[in-house]
Backbone as JSON Lines, residues from 0, in Angstrom:
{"i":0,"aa":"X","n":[-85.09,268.58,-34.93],"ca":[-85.29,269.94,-35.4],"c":[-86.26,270.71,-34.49]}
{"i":1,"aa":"X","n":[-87.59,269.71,-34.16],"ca":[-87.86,270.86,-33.32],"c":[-87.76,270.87,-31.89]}
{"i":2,"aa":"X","n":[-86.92,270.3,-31.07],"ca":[-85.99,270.84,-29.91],"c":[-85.58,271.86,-30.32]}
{"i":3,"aa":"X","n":[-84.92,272.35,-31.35],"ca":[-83.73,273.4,-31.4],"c":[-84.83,274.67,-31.79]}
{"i":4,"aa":"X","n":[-85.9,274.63,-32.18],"ca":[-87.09,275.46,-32.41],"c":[-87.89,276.09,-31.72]}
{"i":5,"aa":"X","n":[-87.94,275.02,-30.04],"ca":[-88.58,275.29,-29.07],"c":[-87.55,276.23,-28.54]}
{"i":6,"aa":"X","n":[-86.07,275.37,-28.11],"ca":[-84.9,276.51,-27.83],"c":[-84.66,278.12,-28.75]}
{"i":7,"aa":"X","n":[-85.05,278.09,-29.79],"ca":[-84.71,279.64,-30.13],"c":[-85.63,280.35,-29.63]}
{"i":8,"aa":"X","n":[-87.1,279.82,-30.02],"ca":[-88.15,280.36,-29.88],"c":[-88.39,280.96,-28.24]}
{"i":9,"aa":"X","n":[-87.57,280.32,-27.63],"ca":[-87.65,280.53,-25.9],"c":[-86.69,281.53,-25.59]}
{"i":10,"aa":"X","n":[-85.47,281.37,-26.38],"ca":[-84.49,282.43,-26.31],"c":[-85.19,284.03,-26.6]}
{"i":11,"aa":"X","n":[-85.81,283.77,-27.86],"ca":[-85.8,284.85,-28.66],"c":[-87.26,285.53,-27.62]}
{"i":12,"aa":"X","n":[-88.38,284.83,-27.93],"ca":[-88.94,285.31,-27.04],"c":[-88.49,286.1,-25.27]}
{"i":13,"aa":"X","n":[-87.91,285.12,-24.09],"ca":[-86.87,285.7,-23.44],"c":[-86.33,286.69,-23.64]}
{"i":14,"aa":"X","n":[-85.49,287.12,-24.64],"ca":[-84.53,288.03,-25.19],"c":[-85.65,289.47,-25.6]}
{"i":15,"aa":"X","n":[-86.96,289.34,-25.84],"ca":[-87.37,290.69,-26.05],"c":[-88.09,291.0,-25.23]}
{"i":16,"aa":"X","n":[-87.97,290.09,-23.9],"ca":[-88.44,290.53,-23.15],"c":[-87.88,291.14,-22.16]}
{"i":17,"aa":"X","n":[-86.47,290.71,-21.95],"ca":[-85.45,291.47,-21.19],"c":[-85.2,292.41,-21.61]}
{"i":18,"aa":"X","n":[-85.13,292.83,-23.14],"ca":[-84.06,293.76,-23.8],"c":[-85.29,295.28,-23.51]}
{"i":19,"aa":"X","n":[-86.98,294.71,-23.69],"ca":[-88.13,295.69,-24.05],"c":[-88.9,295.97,-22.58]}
{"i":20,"aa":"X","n":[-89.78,294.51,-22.66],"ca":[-90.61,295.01,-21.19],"c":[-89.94,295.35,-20.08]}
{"i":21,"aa":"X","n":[-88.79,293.72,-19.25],"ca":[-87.95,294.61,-18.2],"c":[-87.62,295.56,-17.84]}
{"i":22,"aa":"X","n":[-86.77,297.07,-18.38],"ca":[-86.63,297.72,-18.45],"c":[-87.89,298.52,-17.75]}
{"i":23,"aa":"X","n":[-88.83,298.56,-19.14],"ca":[-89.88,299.51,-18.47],"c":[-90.68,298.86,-17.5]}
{"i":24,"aa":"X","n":[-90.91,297.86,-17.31],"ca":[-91.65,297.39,-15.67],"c":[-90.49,298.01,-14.41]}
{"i":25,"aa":"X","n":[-89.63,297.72,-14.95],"ca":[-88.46,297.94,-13.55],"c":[-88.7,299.32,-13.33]}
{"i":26,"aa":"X","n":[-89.21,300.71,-14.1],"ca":[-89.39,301.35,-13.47],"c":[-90.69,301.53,-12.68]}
{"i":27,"aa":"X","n":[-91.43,300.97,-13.28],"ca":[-92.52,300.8,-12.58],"c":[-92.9,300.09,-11.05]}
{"i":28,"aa":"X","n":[-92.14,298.82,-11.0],"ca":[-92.72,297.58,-10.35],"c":[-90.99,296.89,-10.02]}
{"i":29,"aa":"X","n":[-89.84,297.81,-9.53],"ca":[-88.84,296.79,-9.18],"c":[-88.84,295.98,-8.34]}
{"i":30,"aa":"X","n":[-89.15,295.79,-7.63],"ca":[-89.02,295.05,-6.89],"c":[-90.04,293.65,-6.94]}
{"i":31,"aa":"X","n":[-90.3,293.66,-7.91],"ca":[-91.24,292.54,-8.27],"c":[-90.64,292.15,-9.8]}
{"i":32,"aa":"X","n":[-90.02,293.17,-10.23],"ca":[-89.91,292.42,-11.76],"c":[-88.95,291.21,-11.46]}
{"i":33,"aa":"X","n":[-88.35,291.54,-11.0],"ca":[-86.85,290.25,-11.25],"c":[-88.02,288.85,-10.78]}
{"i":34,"aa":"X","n":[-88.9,289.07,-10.27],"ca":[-89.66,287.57,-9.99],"c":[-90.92,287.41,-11.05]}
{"i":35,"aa":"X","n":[-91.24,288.5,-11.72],"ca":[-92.01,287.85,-12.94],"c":[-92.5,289.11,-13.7]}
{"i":36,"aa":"X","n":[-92.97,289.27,-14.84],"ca":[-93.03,290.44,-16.18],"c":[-94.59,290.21,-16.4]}
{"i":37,"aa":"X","n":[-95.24,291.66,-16.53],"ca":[-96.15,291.83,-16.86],"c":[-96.84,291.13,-18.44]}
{"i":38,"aa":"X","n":[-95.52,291.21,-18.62],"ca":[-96.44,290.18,-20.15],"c":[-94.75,289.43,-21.08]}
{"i":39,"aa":"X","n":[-95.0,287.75,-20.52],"ca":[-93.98,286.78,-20.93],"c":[-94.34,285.96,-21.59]}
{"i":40,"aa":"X","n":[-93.8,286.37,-22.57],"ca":[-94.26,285.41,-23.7],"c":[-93.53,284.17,-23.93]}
{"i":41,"aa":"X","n":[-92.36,283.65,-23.21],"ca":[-91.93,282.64,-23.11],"c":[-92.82,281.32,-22.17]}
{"i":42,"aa":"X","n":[-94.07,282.33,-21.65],"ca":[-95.1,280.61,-21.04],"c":[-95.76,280.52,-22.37]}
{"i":43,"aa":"X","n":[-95.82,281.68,-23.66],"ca":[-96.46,281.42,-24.28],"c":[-95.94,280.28,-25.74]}
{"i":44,"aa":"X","n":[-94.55,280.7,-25.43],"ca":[-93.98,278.87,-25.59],"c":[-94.07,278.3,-24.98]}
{"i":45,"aa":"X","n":[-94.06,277.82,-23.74],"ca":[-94.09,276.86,-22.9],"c":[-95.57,275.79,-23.0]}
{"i":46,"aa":"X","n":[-96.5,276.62,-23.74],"ca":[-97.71,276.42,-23.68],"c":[-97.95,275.82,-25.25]}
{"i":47,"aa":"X","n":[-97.77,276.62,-26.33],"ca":[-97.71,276.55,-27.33],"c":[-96.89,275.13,-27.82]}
{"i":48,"aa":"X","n":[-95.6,275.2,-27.15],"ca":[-94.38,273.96,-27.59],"c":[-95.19,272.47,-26.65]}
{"i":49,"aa":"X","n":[-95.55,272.68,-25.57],"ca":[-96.21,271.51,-25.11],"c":[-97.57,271.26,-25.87]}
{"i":50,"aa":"X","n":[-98.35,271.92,-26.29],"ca":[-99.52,271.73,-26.99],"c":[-98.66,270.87,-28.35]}
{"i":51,"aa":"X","n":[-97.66,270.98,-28.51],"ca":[-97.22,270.3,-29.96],"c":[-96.46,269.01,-30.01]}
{"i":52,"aa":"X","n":[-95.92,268.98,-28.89],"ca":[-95.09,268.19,-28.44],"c":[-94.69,267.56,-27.59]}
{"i":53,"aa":"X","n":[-96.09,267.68,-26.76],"ca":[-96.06,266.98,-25.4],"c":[-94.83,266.82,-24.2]}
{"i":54,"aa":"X","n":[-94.74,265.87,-23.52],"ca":[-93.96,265.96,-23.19],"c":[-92.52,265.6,-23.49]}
{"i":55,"aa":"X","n":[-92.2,265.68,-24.7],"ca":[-91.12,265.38,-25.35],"c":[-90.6,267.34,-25.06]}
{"i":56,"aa":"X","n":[-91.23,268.27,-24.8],"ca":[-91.04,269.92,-25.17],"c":[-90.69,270.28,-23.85]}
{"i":57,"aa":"X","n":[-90.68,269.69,-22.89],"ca":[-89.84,269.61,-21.18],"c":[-88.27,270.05,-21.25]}
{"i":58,"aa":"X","n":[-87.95,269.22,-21.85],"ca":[-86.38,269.44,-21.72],"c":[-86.05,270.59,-22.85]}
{"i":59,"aa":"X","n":[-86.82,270.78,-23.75],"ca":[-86.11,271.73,-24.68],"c":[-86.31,272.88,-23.91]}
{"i":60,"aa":"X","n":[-87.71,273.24,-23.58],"ca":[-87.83,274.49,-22.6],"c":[-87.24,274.48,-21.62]}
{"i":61,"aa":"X","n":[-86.59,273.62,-20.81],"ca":[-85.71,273.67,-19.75],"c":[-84.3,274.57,-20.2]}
{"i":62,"aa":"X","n":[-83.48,273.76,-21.07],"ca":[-82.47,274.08,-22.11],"c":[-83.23,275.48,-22.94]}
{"i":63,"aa":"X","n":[-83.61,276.18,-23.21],"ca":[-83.94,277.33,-23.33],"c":[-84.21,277.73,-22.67]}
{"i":64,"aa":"X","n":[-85.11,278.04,-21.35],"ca":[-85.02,278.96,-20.37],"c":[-83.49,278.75,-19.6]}
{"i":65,"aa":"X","n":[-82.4,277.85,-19.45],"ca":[-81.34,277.84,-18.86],"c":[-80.42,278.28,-19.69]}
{"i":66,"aa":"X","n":[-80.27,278.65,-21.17],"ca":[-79.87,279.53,-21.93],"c":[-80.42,281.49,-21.58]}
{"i":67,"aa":"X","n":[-81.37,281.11,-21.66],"ca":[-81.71,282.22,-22.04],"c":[-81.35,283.22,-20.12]}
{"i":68,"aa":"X","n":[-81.66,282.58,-19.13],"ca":[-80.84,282.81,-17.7],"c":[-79.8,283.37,-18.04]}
{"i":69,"aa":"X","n":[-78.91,282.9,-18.39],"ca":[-77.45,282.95,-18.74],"c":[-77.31,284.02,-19.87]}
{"i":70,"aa":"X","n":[-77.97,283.87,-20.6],"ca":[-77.71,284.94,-21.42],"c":[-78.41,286.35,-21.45]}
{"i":71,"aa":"X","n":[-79.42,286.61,-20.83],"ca":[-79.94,287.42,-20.23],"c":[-80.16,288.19,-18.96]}
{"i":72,"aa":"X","n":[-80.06,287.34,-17.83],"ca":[-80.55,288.0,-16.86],"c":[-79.17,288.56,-15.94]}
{"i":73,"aa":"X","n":[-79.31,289.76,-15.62],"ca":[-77.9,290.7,-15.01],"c":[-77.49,289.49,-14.06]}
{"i":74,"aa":"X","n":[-76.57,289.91,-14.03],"ca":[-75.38,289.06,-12.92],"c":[-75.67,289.15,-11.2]}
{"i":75,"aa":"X","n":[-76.46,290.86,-10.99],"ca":[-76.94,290.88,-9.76],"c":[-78.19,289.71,-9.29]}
{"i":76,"aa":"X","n":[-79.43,289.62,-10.3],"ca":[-80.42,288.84,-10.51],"c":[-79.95,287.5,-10.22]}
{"i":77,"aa":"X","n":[-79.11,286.74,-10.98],"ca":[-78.59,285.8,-11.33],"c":[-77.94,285.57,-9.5]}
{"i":78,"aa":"X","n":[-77.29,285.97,-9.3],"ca":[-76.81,285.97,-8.02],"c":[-77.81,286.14,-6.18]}
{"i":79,"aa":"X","n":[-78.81,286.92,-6.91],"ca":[-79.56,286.78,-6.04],"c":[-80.39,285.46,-6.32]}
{"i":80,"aa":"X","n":[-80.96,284.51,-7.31],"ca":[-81.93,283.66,-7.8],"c":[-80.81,282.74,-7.88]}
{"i":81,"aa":"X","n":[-79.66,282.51,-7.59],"ca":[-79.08,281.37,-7.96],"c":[-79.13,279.95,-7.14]}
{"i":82,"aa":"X","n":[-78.99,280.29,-6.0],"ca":[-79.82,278.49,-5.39],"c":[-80.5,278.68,-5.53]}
{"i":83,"aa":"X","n":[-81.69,279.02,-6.48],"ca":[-83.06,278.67,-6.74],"c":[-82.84,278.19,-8.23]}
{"i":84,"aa":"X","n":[-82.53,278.89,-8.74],"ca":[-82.61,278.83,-10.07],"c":[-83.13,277.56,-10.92]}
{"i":85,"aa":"X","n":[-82.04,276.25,-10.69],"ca":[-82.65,275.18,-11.58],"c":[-83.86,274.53,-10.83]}
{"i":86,"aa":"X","n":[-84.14,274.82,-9.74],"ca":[-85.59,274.3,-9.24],"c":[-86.65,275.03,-10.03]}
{"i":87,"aa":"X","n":[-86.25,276.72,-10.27],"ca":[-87.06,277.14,-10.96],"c":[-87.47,277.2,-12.83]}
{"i":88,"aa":"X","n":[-86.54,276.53,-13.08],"ca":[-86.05,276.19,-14.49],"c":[-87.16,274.98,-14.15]}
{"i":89,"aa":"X","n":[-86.81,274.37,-13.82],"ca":[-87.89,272.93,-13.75],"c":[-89.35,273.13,-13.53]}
{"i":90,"aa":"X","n":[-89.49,274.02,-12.49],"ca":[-90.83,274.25,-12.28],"c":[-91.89,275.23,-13.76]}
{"i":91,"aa":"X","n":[-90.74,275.87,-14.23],"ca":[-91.45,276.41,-15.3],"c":[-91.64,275.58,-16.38]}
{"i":92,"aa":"X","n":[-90.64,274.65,-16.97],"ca":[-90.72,274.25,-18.1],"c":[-91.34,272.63,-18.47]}
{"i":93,"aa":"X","n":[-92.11,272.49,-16.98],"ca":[-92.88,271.16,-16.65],"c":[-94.66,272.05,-16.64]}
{"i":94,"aa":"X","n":[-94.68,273.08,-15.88],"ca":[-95.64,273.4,-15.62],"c":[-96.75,273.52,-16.95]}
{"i":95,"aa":"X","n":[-96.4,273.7,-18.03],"ca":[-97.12,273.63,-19.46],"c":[-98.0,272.09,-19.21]}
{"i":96,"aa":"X","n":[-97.01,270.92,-19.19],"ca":[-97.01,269.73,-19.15],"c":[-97.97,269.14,-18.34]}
{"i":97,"aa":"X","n":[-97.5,269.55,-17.03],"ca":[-98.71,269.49,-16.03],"c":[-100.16,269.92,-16.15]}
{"i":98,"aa":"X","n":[-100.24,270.89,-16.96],"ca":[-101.72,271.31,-16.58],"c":[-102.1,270.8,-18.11]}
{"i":99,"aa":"X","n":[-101.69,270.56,-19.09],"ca":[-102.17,269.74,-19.94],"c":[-102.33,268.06,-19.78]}
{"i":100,"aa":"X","n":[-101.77,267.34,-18.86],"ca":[-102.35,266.17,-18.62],"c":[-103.67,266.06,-17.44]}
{"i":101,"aa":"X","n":[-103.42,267.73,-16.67],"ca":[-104.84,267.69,-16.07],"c":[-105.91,267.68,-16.83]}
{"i":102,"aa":"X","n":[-105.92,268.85,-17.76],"ca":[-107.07,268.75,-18.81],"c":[-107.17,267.47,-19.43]}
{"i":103,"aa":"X","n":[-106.51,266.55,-19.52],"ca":[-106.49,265.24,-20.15],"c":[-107.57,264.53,-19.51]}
{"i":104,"aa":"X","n":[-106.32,264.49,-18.21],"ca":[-107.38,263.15,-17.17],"c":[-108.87,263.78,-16.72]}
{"i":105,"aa":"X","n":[-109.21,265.12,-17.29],"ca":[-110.53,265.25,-16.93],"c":[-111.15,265.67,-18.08]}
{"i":106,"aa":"X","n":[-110.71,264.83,-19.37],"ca":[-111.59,264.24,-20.75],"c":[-111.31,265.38,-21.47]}
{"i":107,"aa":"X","n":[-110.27,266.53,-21.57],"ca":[-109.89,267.42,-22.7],"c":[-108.34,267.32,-23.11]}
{"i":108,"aa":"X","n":[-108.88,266.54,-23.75],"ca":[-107.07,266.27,-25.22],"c":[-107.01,267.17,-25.47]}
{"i":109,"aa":"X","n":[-106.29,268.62,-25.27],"ca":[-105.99,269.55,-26.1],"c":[-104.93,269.26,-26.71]}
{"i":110,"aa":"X","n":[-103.76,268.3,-26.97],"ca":[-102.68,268.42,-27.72],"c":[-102.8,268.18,-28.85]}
{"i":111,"aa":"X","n":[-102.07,268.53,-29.84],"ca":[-101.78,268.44,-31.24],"c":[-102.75,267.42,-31.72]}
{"i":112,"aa":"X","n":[-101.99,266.32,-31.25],"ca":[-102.59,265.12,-31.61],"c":[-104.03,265.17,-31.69]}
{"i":113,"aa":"X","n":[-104.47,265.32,-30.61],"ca":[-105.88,265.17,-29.99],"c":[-106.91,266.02,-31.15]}
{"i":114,"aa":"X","n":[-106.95,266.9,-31.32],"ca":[-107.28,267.88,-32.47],"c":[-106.08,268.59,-33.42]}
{"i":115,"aa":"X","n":[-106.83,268.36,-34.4],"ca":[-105.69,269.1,-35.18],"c":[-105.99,270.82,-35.37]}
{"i":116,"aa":"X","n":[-107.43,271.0,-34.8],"ca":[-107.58,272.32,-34.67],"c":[-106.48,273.35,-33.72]}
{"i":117,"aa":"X","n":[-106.36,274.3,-33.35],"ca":[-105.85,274.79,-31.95],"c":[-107.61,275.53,-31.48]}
{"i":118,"aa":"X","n":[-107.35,275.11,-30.62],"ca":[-108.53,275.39,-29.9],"c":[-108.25,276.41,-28.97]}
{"i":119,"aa":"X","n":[-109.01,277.72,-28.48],"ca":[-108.2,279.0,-28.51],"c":[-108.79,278.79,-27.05]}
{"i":120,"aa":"X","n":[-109.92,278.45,-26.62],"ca":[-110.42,279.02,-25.47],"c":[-109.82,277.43,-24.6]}
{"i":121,"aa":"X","n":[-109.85,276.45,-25.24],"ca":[-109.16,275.19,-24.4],"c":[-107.32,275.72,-23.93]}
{"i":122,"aa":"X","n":[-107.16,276.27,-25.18],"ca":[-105.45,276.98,-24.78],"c":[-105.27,278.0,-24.19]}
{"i":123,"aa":"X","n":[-106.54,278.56,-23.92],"ca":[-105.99,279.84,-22.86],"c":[-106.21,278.92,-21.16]}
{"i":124,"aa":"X","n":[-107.49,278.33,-21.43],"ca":[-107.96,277.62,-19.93],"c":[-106.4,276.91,-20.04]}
{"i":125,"aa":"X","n":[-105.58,276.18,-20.59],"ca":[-104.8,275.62,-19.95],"c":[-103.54,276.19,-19.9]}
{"i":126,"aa":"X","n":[-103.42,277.31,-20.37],"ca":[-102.05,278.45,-20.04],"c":[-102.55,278.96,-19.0]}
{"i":127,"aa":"X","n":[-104.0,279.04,-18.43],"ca":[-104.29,279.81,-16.7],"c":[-103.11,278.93,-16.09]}
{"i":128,"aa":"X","n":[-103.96,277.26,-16.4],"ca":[-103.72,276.62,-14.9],"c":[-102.6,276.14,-15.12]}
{"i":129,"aa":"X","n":[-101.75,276.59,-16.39],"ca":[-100.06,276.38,-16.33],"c":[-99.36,277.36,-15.58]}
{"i":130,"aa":"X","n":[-99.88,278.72,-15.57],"ca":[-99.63,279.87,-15.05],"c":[-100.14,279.63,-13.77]}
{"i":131,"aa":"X","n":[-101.16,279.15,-12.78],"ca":[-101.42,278.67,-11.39],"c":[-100.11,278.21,-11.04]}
{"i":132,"aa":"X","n":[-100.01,276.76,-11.76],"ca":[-99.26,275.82,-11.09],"c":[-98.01,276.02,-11.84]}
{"i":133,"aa":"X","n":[-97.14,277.05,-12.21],"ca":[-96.06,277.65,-12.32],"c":[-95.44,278.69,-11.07]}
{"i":134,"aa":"X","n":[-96.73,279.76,-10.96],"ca":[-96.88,280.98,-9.83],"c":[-97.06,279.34,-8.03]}
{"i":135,"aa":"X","n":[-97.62,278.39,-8.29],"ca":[-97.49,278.0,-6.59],"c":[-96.07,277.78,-6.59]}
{"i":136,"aa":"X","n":[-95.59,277.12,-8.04],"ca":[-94.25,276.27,-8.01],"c":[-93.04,277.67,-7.47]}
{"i":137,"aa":"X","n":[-92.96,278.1,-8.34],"ca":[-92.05,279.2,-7.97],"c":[-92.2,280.22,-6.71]}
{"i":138,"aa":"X","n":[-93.68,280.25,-6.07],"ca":[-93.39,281.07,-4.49],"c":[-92.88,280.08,-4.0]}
{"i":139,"aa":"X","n":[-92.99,278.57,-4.0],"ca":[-92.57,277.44,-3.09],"c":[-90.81,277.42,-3.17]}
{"i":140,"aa":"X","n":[-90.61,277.91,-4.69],"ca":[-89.37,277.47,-5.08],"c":[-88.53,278.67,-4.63]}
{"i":141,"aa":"X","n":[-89.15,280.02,-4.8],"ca":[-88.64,281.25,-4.09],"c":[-88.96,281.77,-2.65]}
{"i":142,"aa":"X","n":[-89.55,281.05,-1.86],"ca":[-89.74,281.29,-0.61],"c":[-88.85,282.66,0.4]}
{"i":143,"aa":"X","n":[-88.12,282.02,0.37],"ca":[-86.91,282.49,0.82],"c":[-86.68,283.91,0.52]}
{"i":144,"aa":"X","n":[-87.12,284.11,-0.68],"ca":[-86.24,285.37,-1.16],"c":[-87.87,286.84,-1.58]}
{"i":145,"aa":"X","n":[-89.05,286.07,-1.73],"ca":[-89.95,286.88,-2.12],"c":[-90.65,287.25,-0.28]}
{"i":146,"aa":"X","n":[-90.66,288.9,-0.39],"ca":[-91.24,289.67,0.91],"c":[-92.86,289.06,0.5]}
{"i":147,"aa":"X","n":[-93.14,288.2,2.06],"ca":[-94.45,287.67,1.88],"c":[-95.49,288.78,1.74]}
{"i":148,"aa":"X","n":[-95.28,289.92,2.14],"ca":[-96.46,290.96,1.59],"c":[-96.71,291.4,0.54]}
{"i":149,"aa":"X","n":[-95.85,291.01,-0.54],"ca":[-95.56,290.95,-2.17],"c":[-96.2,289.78,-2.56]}
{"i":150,"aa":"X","n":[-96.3,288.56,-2.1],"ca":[-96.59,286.91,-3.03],"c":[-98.19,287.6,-3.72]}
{"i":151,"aa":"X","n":[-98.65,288.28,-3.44],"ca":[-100.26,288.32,-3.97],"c":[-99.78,289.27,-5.56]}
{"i":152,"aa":"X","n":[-98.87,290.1,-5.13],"ca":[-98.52,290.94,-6.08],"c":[-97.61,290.05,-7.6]}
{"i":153,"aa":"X","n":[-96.71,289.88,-6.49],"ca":[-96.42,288.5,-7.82],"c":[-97.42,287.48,-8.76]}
{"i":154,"aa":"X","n":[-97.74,286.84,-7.62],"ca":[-99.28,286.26,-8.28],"c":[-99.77,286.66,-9.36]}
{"i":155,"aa":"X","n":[-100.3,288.5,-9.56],"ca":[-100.98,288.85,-10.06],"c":[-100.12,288.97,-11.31]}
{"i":156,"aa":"X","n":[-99.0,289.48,-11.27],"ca":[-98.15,289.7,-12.6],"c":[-97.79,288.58,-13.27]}
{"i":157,"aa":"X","n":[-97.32,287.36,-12.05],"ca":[-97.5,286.41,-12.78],"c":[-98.81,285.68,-14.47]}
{"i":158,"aa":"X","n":[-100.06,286.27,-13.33],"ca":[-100.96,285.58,-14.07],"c":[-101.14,286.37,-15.12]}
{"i":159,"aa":"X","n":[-101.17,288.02,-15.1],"ca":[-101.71,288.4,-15.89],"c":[-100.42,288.51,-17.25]}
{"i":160,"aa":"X","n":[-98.98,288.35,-16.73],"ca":[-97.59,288.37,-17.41],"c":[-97.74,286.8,-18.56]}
{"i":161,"aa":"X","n":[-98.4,285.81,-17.73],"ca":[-98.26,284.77,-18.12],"c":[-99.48,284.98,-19.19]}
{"i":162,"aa":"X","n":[-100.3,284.84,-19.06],"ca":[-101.5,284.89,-20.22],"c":[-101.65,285.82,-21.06]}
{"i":163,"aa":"X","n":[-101.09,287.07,-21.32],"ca":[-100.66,288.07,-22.11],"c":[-99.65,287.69,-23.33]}
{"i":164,"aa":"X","n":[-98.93,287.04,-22.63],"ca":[-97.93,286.66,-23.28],"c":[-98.03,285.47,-24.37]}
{"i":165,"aa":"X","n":[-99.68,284.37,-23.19],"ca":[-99.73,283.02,-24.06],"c":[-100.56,283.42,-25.42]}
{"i":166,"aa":"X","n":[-101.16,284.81,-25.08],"ca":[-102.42,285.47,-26.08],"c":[-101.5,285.65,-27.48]}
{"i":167,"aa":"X","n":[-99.86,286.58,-26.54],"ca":[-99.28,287.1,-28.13],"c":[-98.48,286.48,-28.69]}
{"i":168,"aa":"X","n":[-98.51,285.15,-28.44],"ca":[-97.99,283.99,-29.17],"c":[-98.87,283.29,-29.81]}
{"i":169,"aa":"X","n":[-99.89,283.07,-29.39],"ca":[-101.06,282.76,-30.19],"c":[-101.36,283.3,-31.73]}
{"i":170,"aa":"X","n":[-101.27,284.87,-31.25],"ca":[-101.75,285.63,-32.5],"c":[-100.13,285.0,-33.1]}
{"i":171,"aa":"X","n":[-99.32,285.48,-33.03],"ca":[-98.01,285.4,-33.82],"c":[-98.31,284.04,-34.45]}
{"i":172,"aa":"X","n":[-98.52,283.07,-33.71],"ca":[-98.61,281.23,-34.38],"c":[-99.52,281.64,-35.19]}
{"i":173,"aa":"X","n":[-100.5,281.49,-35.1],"ca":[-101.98,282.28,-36.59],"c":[-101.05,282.64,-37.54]}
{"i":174,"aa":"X","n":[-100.42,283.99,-37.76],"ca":[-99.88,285.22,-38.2],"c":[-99.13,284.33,-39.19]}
{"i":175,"aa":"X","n":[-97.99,283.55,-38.49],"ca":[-97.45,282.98,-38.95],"c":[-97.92,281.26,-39.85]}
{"i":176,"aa":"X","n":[-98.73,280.91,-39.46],"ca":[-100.08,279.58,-40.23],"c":[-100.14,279.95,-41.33]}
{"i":177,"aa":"X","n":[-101.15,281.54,-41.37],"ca":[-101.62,282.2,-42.41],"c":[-100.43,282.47,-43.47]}
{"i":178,"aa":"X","n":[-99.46,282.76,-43.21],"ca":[-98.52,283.64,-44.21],"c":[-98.18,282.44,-44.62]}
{"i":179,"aa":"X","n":[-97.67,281.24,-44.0],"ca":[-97.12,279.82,-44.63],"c":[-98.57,279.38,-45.57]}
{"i":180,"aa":"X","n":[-99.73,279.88,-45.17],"ca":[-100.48,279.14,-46.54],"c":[-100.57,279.95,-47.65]}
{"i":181,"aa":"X","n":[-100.39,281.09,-47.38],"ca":[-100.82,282.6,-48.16],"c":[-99.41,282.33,-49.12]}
{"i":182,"aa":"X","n":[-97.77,281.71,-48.53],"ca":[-96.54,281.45,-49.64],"c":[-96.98,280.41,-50.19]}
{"i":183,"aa":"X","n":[-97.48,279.51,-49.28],"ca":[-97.53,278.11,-50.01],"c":[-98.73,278.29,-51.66]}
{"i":184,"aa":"X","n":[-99.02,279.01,-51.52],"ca":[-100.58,278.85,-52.61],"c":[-99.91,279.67,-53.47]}
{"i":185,"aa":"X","n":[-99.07,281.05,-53.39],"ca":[-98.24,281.27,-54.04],"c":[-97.46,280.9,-54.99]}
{"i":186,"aa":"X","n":[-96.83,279.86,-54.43],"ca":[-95.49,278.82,-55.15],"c":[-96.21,277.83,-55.76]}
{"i":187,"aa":"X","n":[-97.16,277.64,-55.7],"ca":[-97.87,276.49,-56.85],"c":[-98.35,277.55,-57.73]}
């Protein structure tokens, strides 16, 4: 059940971000959007679903961001990013993973397990350095196709797209905690 949870949640997230921000960044910033969104809230699953599920939440976010490709992104995009694509599918939906076993091996368990708290300032430090080592993975993985006088610019949307996004998933997970205890106390 929750594979298929991480997958909507990646879709759906994805999906309002194509349908809402895209749009208006593209007039702003085209030539940079198709390589990353001022505020994506799908690292903020990526971040969120690995904090829960370790690395068992790899392949579901893979399988949701390779849904959500397909079902979202224009056919021109798609065509320009396509030998890249599942390198970049991989690089995103590991990169959560990665920077949470760094925080590990240097004595911070942030996963589920580890605390049952969510710990807000341990989960943003490790949505940065998922968002680092997402933004090296993908200039490495997009080489080819990003104008090197842009990679700083990307960078930046990256990071600030990526942690915006891990912030308004955060609040939404709360939002959503609260209202499940606020029914639950209800129904008794």
């Amino acid at each position: 059940m929750s594979f298929v949870i991480i997958i909507l949640a990646y879709v759906l997230c994805h999906g309002l971000i194509a349908m809402v921000v895209t749009p208006l960044q593209s007039l702003i910033l085209p030539e940079i959007t198709v390589f990353a969104s001022l505020v994506y809230l799908p690292h903020g699953v990526r971040v969120l679903a690995t904090w829960a599920y370790g690395w068992k939440a790899v392949l579901a976010l893979a399988v949701g961001a390779s849904m959500s490709a397909w079902l979202f992104s224009p056919s021109e995009d798609l065509r320009l990013l396509e030998s890249a694509l599942v390198q970049s599918i991989l690089v995103g939906s590991a990169s959560a993973f990665i920077a949470f076993e760094i925080a590990r091996l240097a004595g911070f368990d942030l996963y589920f397990g580890g605390s049952r708290k969510l710990h807000w300032k341990g989960m943003i430090a490790v949505g940065a350095l998922s968002s680092v080592i997402n933004s090296l993975g993908q200039t490495i993985v997009y080489s080819g196709l990003i104008d090197l006088e842009k990679v700083i610019w990307v960078w930046a949307i990256y990071a600030a797209g990526d942690l915006i996004g891990l912030v308004a998933c955060m609040f939404a997970l709360l939002f959503i905690f609260r209202w499940s205890r606020v029914f639950g106390a209800l129904r008794r």
